PDB file of C-alpha atoms in Angstrom:
ATOM      1  CA  MET A1086      61.764  78.354  36.156  1.00 46.00           C
ATOM      2  CA  PRO A1087      60.234  75.136  37.202  1.00 48.00           C
ATOM      3  CA  ARG A1088      59.503  72.399  34.686  1.00 55.00           C
ATOM      4  CA  ARG A1089      56.105  71.608  33.305  1.00 57.00           C
ATOM      5  CA  LEU A1090      55.659  67.889  32.800  1.00 57.00           C
ATOM      6  CA  LEU A1091      52.220  66.947  30.949  1.00 56.00           C
ATOM      7  CA  ILE A1092      49.957  64.888  33.494  1.00 48.00           C
ATOM      8  CA  PHE A1093      47.594  62.676  31.628  1.00 51.00           C
ATOM      9  CA  VAL A1094      44.864  60.069  33.020  1.00 43.00           C
ATOM     10  CA  GLU A1095      44.806  57.461  30.064  1.00 49.00           C
ATOM     11  CA  LYS A1096      41.154  55.853  29.417  1.00 48.00           C
ATOM     12  CA  PRO A1097      40.848  52.383  30.919  1.00 40.00           C
ATOM     13  CA  ASP A1098      40.688  50.561  27.944  1.00 43.00           C
ATOM     14  CA  PRO A1099      40.725  51.738  24.034  1.00 40.00           C
ATOM     15  CA  THR A1100      38.202  49.238  22.883  1.00 39.00           C
ATOM     16  CA  HIS A1101      35.594  50.598  25.491  1.00 37.00           C
ATOM     17  CA  PRO A1102      35.697  54.103  24.958  1.00 37.00           C
ATOM     18  CA  MET A1103      34.401  56.323  27.787  1.00 32.00           C
ATOM     19  CA  PRO A1104      32.968  59.882  27.096  1.00 34.00           C
ATOM     20  CA  ASN A1105      36.014  62.437  27.613  1.00 36.00           C
ATOM     21  CA  SER A1106      34.951  65.654  29.449  1.00 33.00           C
ATOM     22  CA  GLN A1107      38.360  67.326  29.485  1.00 41.00           C
ATOM     23  CA  HIS A1108      39.446  67.320  25.848  1.00 47.00           C
ATOM     24  CA  HIS A1109      37.321  67.796  22.732  1.00 50.00           C
ATOM     25  CA  ASP A1110      38.443  64.774  20.173  1.00 56.00           C
ATOM     26  CA  PRO A1111      38.179  65.318  16.646  1.00 60.00           C
ATOM     27  CA  LEU A1112      37.391  62.717  14.641  1.00 69.00           C
ATOM     28  CA  CYS A1113      40.091  60.823  12.948  1.00 75.00           C
ATOM     29  CA  GLN A1114      38.447  59.852  10.170  1.00 74.00           C
ATOM     30  CA  PHE A1115      38.129  63.420   9.420  1.00 77.00           C
ATOM     31  CA  CYS A1116      41.413  64.502  10.245  1.00 78.00           C
ATOM     32  CA  PRO A1117      42.954  66.328   6.945  1.00 77.00           C
ATOM     33  CA  ARG A1118      46.467  65.088   8.093  1.00 76.00           C
ATOM     34  CA  ARG A1119      45.668  61.385   8.228  1.00 78.00           C
ATOM     35  CA  GLU A1120      46.909  60.516   4.864  1.00 75.00           C
ATOM     36  CA  GLN A1121      50.237  62.412   5.125  1.00 75.00           C
ATOM     37  CA  SER A1122      50.980  60.652   8.498  1.00 81.00           C
ATOM     38  CA  VAL A1123      51.599  57.124  10.222  1.00 84.00           C
ATOM     39  CA  PHE A1124      47.821  56.452   9.770  1.00 84.00           C
ATOM     40  CA  LYS A1125      47.574  56.958   6.014  1.00 85.00           C
ATOM     41  CA  GLY A1126      45.918  54.163   3.938  1.00 82.00           C
ATOM     42  CA  MET A1127      44.544  52.048   7.364  1.00 82.00           C
ATOM     43  CA  SER A1128      40.912  50.901   6.891  1.00 81.00           C
ATOM     44  CA  PRO A1129      37.865  52.418   8.527  1.00 82.00           C
ATOM     45  CA  GLU A1130      37.504  49.807  11.121  1.00 82.00           C
ATOM     46  CA  SER A1131      40.826  50.336  12.428  1.00 81.00           C
ATOM     47  CA  VAL A1132      40.699  54.333  12.353  1.00 80.00           C
ATOM     48  CA  ALA A1133      37.506  53.796  14.003  1.00 81.00           C
ATOM     49  CA  LEU A1134      39.041  51.935  16.775  1.00 79.00           C
ATOM     50  CA  CYS A1135      42.105  54.261  16.875  1.00 81.00           C
ATOM     51  CA  GLU A1136      39.079  56.841  17.432  1.00 80.00           C
ATOM     52  CA  ARG A1137      37.786  55.633  19.919  1.00 81.00           C
ATOM     53  CA  GLY A1138      40.969  54.734  22.259  1.00 82.00           C
ATOM     54  CA  LYS A1139      42.706  58.463  21.134  1.00 87.00           C
ATOM     55  CA  SER A1140      42.756  61.265  23.420  1.00 89.00           C
ATOM     56  CA  THR A1141      43.311  65.179  22.340  1.00 91.00           C
ATOM     57  CA  VAL A1142      45.380  67.310  24.391  1.00 93.00           C
ATOM     58  CA  GLN A1143      46.179  71.379  24.276  1.00 94.00           C
ATOM     59  CA  VAL A1144      49.682  71.515  25.009  1.00 95.00           C
ATOM     60  CA  PRO A1145      51.025  75.135  26.068  1.00 95.00           C
ATOM     61  CA  LYS A1146      54.380  76.218  25.145  1.00 94.00           C
ATOM     62  CA  GLY A1147      57.068  74.933  26.934  1.00 93.00           C
ATOM     63  CA  GLN A1148      55.304  72.184  28.216  1.00 94.00           C
ATOM     64  CA  VAL A1149      56.774  68.943  28.610  1.00 95.00           C
ATOM     65  CA  LEU A1150      54.844  65.686  27.328  1.00 95.00           C
ATOM     66  CA  PHE A1151      57.520  63.391  28.439  1.00 95.00           C
ATOM     67  CA  GLU A1152      61.243  62.649  29.684  1.00 93.00           C
ATOM     68  CA  SER A1153      64.419  60.893  28.917  1.00 92.00           C
ATOM     69  CA  GLY A1154      64.392  57.865  30.805  1.00 93.00           C
ATOM     70  CA  GLN A1155      60.508  57.825  31.277  1.00 93.00           C
ATOM     71  CA  ARG A1156      58.351  54.560  29.630  1.00 92.00           C
ATOM     72  CA  ILE A1157      55.959  56.419  27.813  1.00 90.00           C
ATOM     73  CA  LYS A1158      52.108  54.818  27.157  1.00 91.00           C
ATOM     74  CA  TRP A1159      51.275  56.778  23.894  1.00 93.00           C
ATOM     75  CA  LEU A1160      51.916  57.108  20.336  1.00 92.00           C
ATOM     76  CA  TYR A1161      51.984  60.874  19.722  1.00 95.00           C
ATOM     77  CA  CYS A1162      50.915  62.699  16.617  1.00 92.00           C
ATOM     78  CA  VAL A1163      50.698  66.391  15.964  1.00 93.00           C
ATOM     79  CA  GLN A1164      47.389  67.984  14.972  1.00 90.00           C
ATOM     80  CA  GLN A1165      48.585  71.475  15.085  1.00 92.00           C
ATOM     81  CA  GLY A1166      51.684  73.141  15.943  1.00 94.00           C
ATOM     82  CA  ILE A1167      55.166  72.025  16.590  1.00 95.00           C
ATOM     83  CA  VAL A1168      56.942  69.695  19.109  1.00 96.00           C
ATOM     84  CA  LYS A1169      60.644  69.542  19.914  1.00 95.00           C
ATOM     85  CA  LEU A1170      62.923  66.436  20.530  1.00 94.00           C
ATOM     86  CA  HIS A1171      65.723  67.163  22.091  1.00 93.00           C
ATOM     87  CA  LYS A1172      68.384  65.537  24.388  1.00 90.00           C
ATOM     88  CA  ALA A1173      71.004  66.853  26.769  1.00 83.00           C
ATOM     89  CA  GLY A1174      74.364  65.806  26.179  1.00 72.00           C
ATOM     90  CA  ASP A1175      77.380  64.980  28.762  1.00 65.00           C
ATOM     91  CA  GLU A1176      77.939  68.464  29.387  1.00 69.00           C
ATOM     92  CA  GLY A1177      74.235  69.374  29.759  1.00 69.00           C
ATOM     93  CA  LYS A1178      74.111  71.458  26.634  1.00 79.00           C
ATOM     94  CA  ASP A1179      70.669  70.636  25.098  1.00 83.00           C
ATOM     95  CA  GLN A1180      70.503  69.508  21.503  1.00 88.00           C
ATOM     96  CA  ILE A1181      67.372  69.669  19.141  1.00 91.00           C
ATOM     97  CA  LEU A1182      67.353  66.122  17.203  1.00 90.00           C
ATOM     98  CA  ARG A1183      64.214  66.923  15.650  1.00 91.00           C
ATOM     99  CA  LEU A1184      61.181  69.366  15.257  1.00 93.00           C
ATOM    100  CA  VAL A1185      57.819  67.603  14.901  1.00 92.00           C
ATOM    101  CA  GLY A1186      55.206  69.668  12.962  1.00 91.00           C
ATOM    102  CA  PRO A1187      51.139  68.705  11.439  1.00 90.00           C
ATOM    103  CA  GLY A1188      50.933  65.138  10.550  1.00 87.00           C
ATOM    104  CA  GLU A1189      53.895  63.498  12.271  1.00 90.00           C
ATOM    105  CA  ALA A1190      54.651  61.276  14.778  1.00 91.00           C
ATOM    106  CA  PHE A1191      56.934  60.709  17.547  1.00 93.00           C
ATOM    107  CA  GLY A1192      57.583  57.887  20.206  1.00 92.00           C
ATOM    108  CA  TYR A1193      56.684  55.330  18.312  1.00 90.00           C
ATOM    109  CA  ARG A1194      60.481  53.836  18.738  1.00 88.00           C
ATOM    110  CA  ALA A1195      59.853  53.759  22.535  1.00 91.00           C
ATOM    111  CA  VAL A1196      56.463  52.295  22.005  1.00 91.00           C
ATOM    112  CA  LEU A1197      57.646  49.586  19.454  1.00 88.00           C
ATOM    113  CA  GLY A1198      60.823  48.899  21.601  1.00 89.00           C
ATOM    114  CA  GLN A1199      59.137  49.260  24.689  1.00 89.00           C
ATOM    115  CA  ARG A1200      61.650  50.477  26.571  1.00 91.00           C
ATOM    116  CA  ALA A1201      62.013  53.841  28.348  1.00 93.00           C
ATOM    117  CA  THR A1202      62.598  56.715  25.909  1.00 93.00           C
ATOM    118  CA  GLU A1203      66.337  58.387  25.592  1.00 91.00           C
ATOM    119  CA  LEU A1204      64.704  61.768  24.565  1.00 92.00           C
ATOM    120  CA  GLU A1205      62.860  64.698  25.753  1.00 95.00           C
ATOM    121  CA  ALA A1206      59.476  66.223  23.920  1.00 96.00           C
ATOM    122  CA  SER A1207      58.323  69.647  24.497  1.00 95.00           C
ATOM    123  CA  ALA A1208      55.991  71.982  22.980  1.00 96.00           C
ATOM    124  CA  LEU A1209      58.048  74.524  20.835  1.00 94.00           C
ATOM    125  CA  VAL A1210      54.772  76.430  20.157  1.00 93.00           C
ATOM    126  CA  ALA A1211      51.331  75.908  21.762  1.00 95.00           C
ATOM    127  CA  SER A1212      50.243  72.827  20.272  1.00 95.00           C
ATOM    128  CA  THR A1213      47.167  70.385  19.510  1.00 94.00           C
ATOM    129  CA  VAL A1214      48.476  66.533  20.260  1.00 94.00           C
ATOM    130  CA  CYS A1215      46.882  63.217  19.764  1.00 92.00           C
ATOM    131  CA  MET A1216      47.743  60.388  22.021  1.00 93.00           C
ATOM    132  CA  VAL A1217      47.023  56.715  20.835  1.00 91.00           C
ATOM    133  CA  PRO A1218      47.346  54.355  23.597  1.00 92.00           C
ATOM    134  CA  ALA A1219      50.443  52.276  23.101  1.00 92.00           C
ATOM    135  CA  ALA A1220      48.497  48.911  23.214  1.00 90.00           C
ATOM    136  CA  TRP A1221      46.577  49.706  20.061  1.00 89.00           C
ATOM    137  CA  VAL A1222      49.526  50.293  18.509  1.00 90.00           C
ATOM    138  CA  LEU A1223      51.266  47.163  19.349  1.00 91.00           C
ATOM    139  CA  GLU A1224      48.326  45.395  18.536  1.00 89.00           C
ATOM    140  CA  GLN A1225      48.223  46.719  15.136  1.00 87.00           C
ATOM    141  CA  ALA A1226      51.455  46.508  14.315  1.00 87.00           C
ATOM    142  CA  SER A1227      51.434  42.835  14.821  1.00 89.00           C
ATOM    143  CA  LYS A1228      48.628  42.091  12.627  1.00 87.00           C
ATOM    144  CA  ASN A1229      48.028  45.317  10.296  1.00 86.00           C
ATOM    145  CA  ILE A1230      50.414  45.047   7.273  1.00 87.00           C
ATOM    146  CA  GLN A1231      49.696  48.769   6.022  1.00 87.00           C
ATOM    147  CA  PHE A1232      50.415  50.331   9.705  1.00 87.00           C
ATOM    148  CA  THR A1233      53.904  48.217  10.264  1.00 87.00           C
ATOM    149  CA  GLY A1234      54.821  49.525   6.604  1.00 89.00           C
ATOM    150  CA  ASN A1235      54.377  52.930   7.999  1.00 87.00           C
ATOM    151  CA  LEU A1236      56.014  52.343  11.618  1.00 87.00           C
ATOM    152  CA  LEU A1237      58.812  51.391   9.193  1.00 87.00           C
ATOM    153  CA  GLU A1238      58.975  54.066   7.039  1.00 86.00           C
ATOM    154  CA  TYR A1239      59.000  56.502   9.839  1.00 81.00           C
ATOM    155  CA  SER A1240      61.757  54.397  11.427  1.00 83.00           C
ATOM    156  CA  ILE A1241      63.925  54.357   8.175  1.00 85.00           C
ATOM    157  CA  ARG A1242      63.362  58.116   7.576  1.00 82.00           C
ATOM    158  CA  GLY A1243      64.305  58.878  11.358  1.00 78.00           C
ATOM    159  CA  LEU A1244      67.596  56.803  10.542  1.00 79.00           C
ATOM    160  CA  ASP A1245      68.762  58.740   8.185  1.00 81.00           C
ATOM    161  CA  GLN A1246      67.834  62.172   9.552  1.00 77.00           C
ATOM    162  CA  ALA A1247      70.200  60.956  12.292  1.00 75.00           C
ATOM    163  CA  ASP A1248      73.090  59.783  10.128  1.00 76.00           C
ATOM    164  CA  ARG A1249      72.686  63.183   8.083  1.00 76.00           C
ATOM    165  CA  LEU A1250      73.002  65.222  11.508  1.00 74.00           C
ATOM    166  CA  ILE A1251      76.285  63.051  12.177  1.00 74.00           C
ATOM    167  CA  LEU A1252      77.775  63.835   8.836  1.00 74.00           C
ATOM    168  CA  ASP A1253      77.158  67.430   8.639  1.00 76.00           C
ATOM    169  CA  LEU A1254      78.256  67.799  12.404  1.00 68.00           C
ATOM    170  CA  SER A1255      81.683  66.181  11.698  1.00 70.00           C
ATOM    171  CA  GLN A1256      81.858  67.809   8.107  1.00 78.00           C
ATOM    172  CA  LYS A1257      80.257  71.248   7.817  1.00 87.00           C
ATOM    173  CA  THR A1258      81.099  74.440   9.654  1.00 90.00           C
ATOM    174  CA  VAL A1259      78.637  76.316  11.688  1.00 91.00           C
ATOM    175  CA  ARG A1260      78.019  78.714   9.358  1.00 93.00           C
ATOM    176  CA  GLU A1261      77.419  75.879   6.596  1.00 93.00           C
ATOM    177  CA  ARG A1262      75.237  74.194   8.556  1.00 92.00           C
ATOM    178  CA  LEU A1263      73.531  77.170   9.839  1.00 94.00           C
ATOM    179  CA  CYS A1264      72.652  78.077   6.190  1.00 94.00           C
ATOM    180  CA  GLN A1265      71.109  74.965   5.533  1.00 91.00           C
ATOM    181  CA  THR A1266      68.871  74.636   8.621  1.00 93.00           C
ATOM    182  CA  LEU A1267      67.379  78.105   7.595  1.00 95.00           C
ATOM    183  CA  LEU A1268      66.849  76.649   3.886  1.00 94.00           C
ATOM    184  CA  TRP A1269      65.107  74.026   5.735  1.00 91.00           C
ATOM    185  CA  LEU A1270      63.090  75.595   7.893  1.00 93.00           C
ATOM    186  CA  GLU A1271      61.644  77.739   5.252  1.00 94.00           C
ATOM    187  CA  GLU A1272      60.887  74.706   3.242  1.00 92.00           C
ATOM    188  CA  ARG A1273      59.584  72.537   6.093  1.00 89.00           C
ATOM    189  CA  PHE A1274      57.315  75.346   7.673  1.00 92.00           C
ATOM    190  CA  GLY A1275      56.896  77.802   4.885  1.00 93.00           C
ATOM    191  CA  ARG A1276      56.748  81.541   5.611  1.00 94.00           C
ATOM    192  CA  ASP A1277      54.299  83.905   7.065  1.00 94.00           C
ATOM    193  CA  GLN A1278      52.003  86.638   4.980  1.00 94.00           C
ATOM    194  CA  ASP A1279      54.643  89.101   5.344  1.00 95.00           C
ATOM    195  CA  GLY A1280      57.372  86.747   4.293  1.00 95.00           C
ATOM    196  CA  PHE A1281      59.389  85.692   7.421  1.00 97.00           C
ATOM    197  CA  LEU A1282      59.695  82.442   8.587  1.00 96.00           C
ATOM    198  CA  ALA A1283      56.299  80.954   9.754  1.00 94.00           C
ATOM    199  CA  ILE A1284      58.591  79.014  12.469  1.00 94.00           C
ATOM    200  CA  ARG A1285      60.107  81.430  15.147  1.00 93.00           C
ATOM    201  CA  LEU A1286      63.267  80.229  17.220  1.00 93.00           C
ATOM    202  CA  SER A1287      65.293  82.132  19.595  1.00 92.00           C
ATOM    203  CA  ARG A1288      68.608  82.282  19.032  1.00 91.00           C
ATOM    204  CA  ALA A1289      69.488  79.419  21.671  1.00 91.00           C
ATOM    205  CA  GLU A1290      67.079  77.327  19.872  1.00 93.00           C
ATOM    206  CA  PHE A1291      68.918  78.296  16.352  1.00 92.00           C
ATOM    207  CA  ALA A1292      72.416  77.049  18.098  1.00 93.00           C
ATOM    208  CA  SER A1293      70.416  73.881  20.045  1.00 91.00           C
ATOM    209  CA  LEU A1294      69.638  72.784  16.375  1.00 90.00           C
ATOM    210  CA  VAL A1295      72.402  73.686  14.557  1.00 91.00           C
ATOM    211  CA  GLY A1296      74.985  72.142  17.412  1.00 87.00           C
ATOM    212  CA  THR A1297      76.716  75.191  18.468  1.00 89.00           C
ATOM    213  CA  ALA A1298      76.892  77.887  21.072  1.00 90.00           C
ATOM    214  CA  SER A1299      74.295  80.779  21.305  1.00 92.00           C
ATOM    215  CA  GLU A1300      77.140  83.344  20.573  1.00 93.00           C
ATOM    216  CA  GLY A1301      78.178  81.630  17.175  1.00 93.00           C
ATOM    217  CA  VAL A1302      74.706  81.726  15.825  1.00 94.00           C
ATOM    218  CA  ILE A1303      74.436  85.409  16.942  1.00 95.00           C
ATOM    219  CA  ARG A1304      77.722  86.408  15.219  1.00 95.00           C
ATOM    220  CA  PHE A1305      76.620  84.429  11.645  1.00 95.00           C
ATOM    221  CA  LEU A1306      73.178  85.861  11.781  1.00 95.00           C
ATOM    222  CA  SER A1307      74.365  89.139  12.174  1.00 95.00           C
ATOM    223  CA  GLN A1308      76.765  88.985   9.543  1.00 96.00           C
ATOM    224  CA  MET A1309      74.199  87.217   6.979  1.00 96.00           C
ATOM    225  CA  LYS A1310      72.012  90.296   7.942  1.00 96.00           C
ATOM    226  CA  GLN A1311      74.887  92.711   6.523  1.00 96.00           C
ATOM    227  CA  GLN A1312      75.183  90.863   3.607  1.00 96.00           C
ATOM    228  CA  GLY A1313      71.923  91.042   2.877  1.00 96.00           C
ATOM    229  CA  TRP A1314      71.132  87.354   2.929  1.00 96.00           C
ATOM    230  CA  ILE A1315      68.383  87.643   5.729  1.00 96.00           C
ATOM    231  CA  SER A1316      66.440  90.253   7.585  1.00 96.00           C
ATOM    232  CA  THR A1317      65.263  89.996  11.230  1.00 94.00           C
ATOM    233  CA  GLN A1318      62.469  92.024  13.234  1.00 92.00           C
ATOM    234  CA  GLY A1319      62.886  90.309  16.983  1.00 88.00           C
ATOM    235  CA  LYS A1320      62.231  86.499  16.724  1.00 88.00           C
ATOM    236  CA  ARG A1321      61.003  87.246  13.108  1.00 94.00           C
ATOM    237  CA  LEU A1322      63.592  85.933  10.325  1.00 96.00           C
ATOM    238  CA  ARG A1323      63.068  86.581   6.513  1.00 97.00           C
ATOM    239  CA  ILE A1324      65.071  84.976   3.806  1.00 97.00           C
ATOM    240  CA  GLU A1325      66.085  87.606   1.319  1.00 97.00           C
ATOM    241  CA  ASN A1326      68.723  85.461  -0.717  1.00 96.00           C
ATOM    242  CA  PRO A1327      68.372  81.720  -0.709  1.00 95.00           C
ATOM    243  CA  GLU A1328      70.641  81.191  -3.562  1.00 94.00           C
ATOM    244  CA  GLN A1329      73.520  82.654  -1.375  1.00 95.00           C
ATOM    245  CA  LEU A1330      72.377  80.363   1.317  1.00 95.00           C
ATOM    246  CA  ALA A1331      72.179  77.305  -0.622  1.00 92.00           C
ATOM    247  CA  LEU A1332      76.029  78.327  -1.921  1.00 93.00           C
ATOM    248  CA  CYS A1333      77.210  78.860   1.692  1.00 92.00           C
ATOM    249  CA  SER A1334      75.726  75.345   2.653  1.00 87.00           C
ATOM    250  CA  LYS A1335      77.189  73.344  -0.263  1.00 78.00           C
ATOM    251  CA  ALA A1336      73.733  73.306  -1.688  1.00 46.00           C
ATOM    252  CA  ARG A1337      72.986  70.361  -0.162  1.00 46.00           C
ATOM    253  CA  LYS A1338      69.555  69.815   1.502  1.00 43.00           C
ATOM    254  CA  PRO A1339      69.221  68.614   5.642  1.00 41.00           C
TER     255      PRO A1339
END
């Protein structure tokens, strides 16, 4: 199946807006996610300038926003949906490094470092993504203390997540990591009205997130189902016994 890379024509200058006939850009000042995002605490003037330069795109499931080795020109922020950041290893095996949900930003390290990204970003589900020009981000980072602090906080959080991933891969079994991941997915994305995890992952995606082969994930999920820890319905998964999952994961949060 051919890969689908998002092709976007950027606006000429974020300080001189032009009508955007391709997309409806919701107002940043009224965004319910803003105060939980990298743009929290910013002045109305800064938000207005950001609003005039950014664009909003509807990203179908599976579409690639950027690829490894690409120099990106945007800071991305998920308004709705889920985007996965992933990377292929030396043997071509895909590893999901982060799932980005509503209100979260990505691409900021490549923008701040003004270098090519080492990751690939693609929509795990159909998503709405806001794209803020890198030029605006760099300008604000050089003069806006609040924004600089927000970016620093995001960067530190990302490094902490990377440290935990390395530690877990080296010290935890596949079963322990899978139990931990199930609990984290419920905490991060919640449940639907039927009690299933609101996020639906294929067995291959579970394996990529846990860092193992699909066969191992299938085997352990089957065992957990037989033990009554979880129940499934197609791709839908419901946690029935979180206490046992916590014991299995050694009660450590991801």
